[in-house]
Amino acid sequence: MSVAQIKNLQRRLANLESEACEELTRACGHELWQGLGFDAFDGLEDPDRRARANYYYGQLQTVRELRDVLG
């Protein structure tokens, strides 16, 4: 990959990470999920919010794994 491609990918990953964090905060109603992680979503009573939180947490984990590989 060229330097430009890597920078573009890093920018897109940052956008995905930002979107995931915003949606997780919206689904949980607070930012405490950042300290609690996956356990914060198990307590959500609304199944739609819980499903949305699980989806975006998976997205966030994928972004972080890709960032680790890219360095």
CSV table of C-alpha atoms in Angstrom, one decimal:
chain,number,residue,atom,x,y,z
A,1,MET,CA,0.0,0.0,0.0
A,2,SER,CA,1.1,3.5,-0.7
A,3,VAL,CA,1.4,6.1,2.0
A,4,ALA,CA,-1.6,8.0,0.5
A,5,GLN,CA,-3.7,4.8,0.7
A,6,ILE,CA,-2.7,4.1,4.3
A,7,LYS,CA,-3.5,7.7,5.3
A,8,ASN,CA,-6.9,7.5,3.6
A,9,LEU,CA,-7.6,4.2,5.3
A,10,GLN,CA,-6.6,5.6,8.7
A,11,ARG,CA,-9.0,8.6,8.0
A,12,ARG,CA,-11.8,6.3,7.2
A,13,LEU,CA,-11.1,4.2,10.3
A,14,ALA,CA,-11.2,7.3,12.4
A,15,ASN,CA,-14.6,8.2,11.0
A,16,LEU,CA,-15.9,4.7,11.7
A,17,GLU,CA,-14.5,4.9,15.2
A,18,SER,CA,-16.1,8.2,15.8
A,19,GLU,CA,-19.5,7.0,14.5
A,20,ALA,CA,-19.4,3.9,16.6
A,21,CYS,CA,-18.6,5.9,19.8
A,22,GLU,CA,-21.4,8.3,19.2
A,23,GLU,CA,-23.9,5.5,18.5
A,24,LEU,CA,-22.8,3.6,21.6
A,25,THR,CA,-23.2,6.7,23.8
A,26,ARG,CA,-26.6,7.3,22.2
A,27,ALA,CA,-27.7,3.7,22.7
A,28,CYS,CA,-26.5,3.6,26.4
A,29,GLY,CA,-27.6,7.1,27.2
A,30,HIS,CA,-24.2,7.9,28.8
A,31,GLU,CA,-20.5,7.6,28.2
A,32,LEU,CA,-19.9,5.0,31.0
A,33,TRP,CA,-19.8,2.3,28.4
A,34,GLN,CA,-16.2,3.4,27.7
A,35,GLY,CA,-15.1,2.2,31.1
A,36,LEU,CA,-17.4,-0.8,31.4
A,37,GLY,CA,-17.1,-2.1,27.8
A,38,PHE,CA,-19.3,-4.9,26.7
A,39,ASP,CA,-20.9,-5.3,30.2
A,40,ALA,CA,-22.6,-1.9,29.8
A,41,PHE,CA,-24.8,-3.3,27.0
A,42,ASP,CA,-26.0,-6.4,28.8
A,43,GLY,CA,-28.0,-4.2,31.2
A,44,LEU,CA,-30.0,-2.4,28.4
A,45,GLU,CA,-33.6,-3.5,28.7
A,46,ASP,CA,-34.7,-2.4,25.3
A,47,PRO,CA,-33.7,-5.2,22.8
A,48,ASP,CA,-33.3,-2.7,19.9
A,49,ARG,CA,-30.9,-0.5,21.8
A,50,ARG,CA,-29.0,-3.6,23.0
A,51,ALA,CA,-28.7,-4.9,19.4
A,52,ARG,CA,-27.6,-1.5,18.1
A,53,ALA,CA,-25.0,-1.2,20.9
A,54,ASN,CA,-23.7,-4.7,20.2
A,55,TYR,CA,-23.4,-3.9,16.5
A,56,TYR,CA,-21.5,-0.7,17.0
A,57,TYR,CA,-19.3,-2.2,19.7
A,58,GLY,CA,-18.3,-4.9,17.2
A,59,GLN,CA,-17.6,-2.2,14.6
A,60,LEU,CA,-15.5,-0.4,17.2
A,61,GLN,CA,-13.5,-3.5,18.0
A,62,THR,CA,-12.9,-4.2,14.3
A,63,VAL,CA,-11.6,-0.6,13.8
A,64,ARG,CA,-9.3,-0.9,16.7
A,65,GLU,CA,-7.9,-4.3,15.5
A,66,LEU,CA,-7.3,-2.9,12.0
A,67,ARG,CA,-5.5,0.1,13.5
A,68,ASP,CA,-3.3,-2.2,15.5
A,69,VAL,CA,-2.3,-4.1,12.4
A,70,LEU,CA,-1.6,-0.9,10.5
A,71,GLY,CA,0.5,0.6,13.3
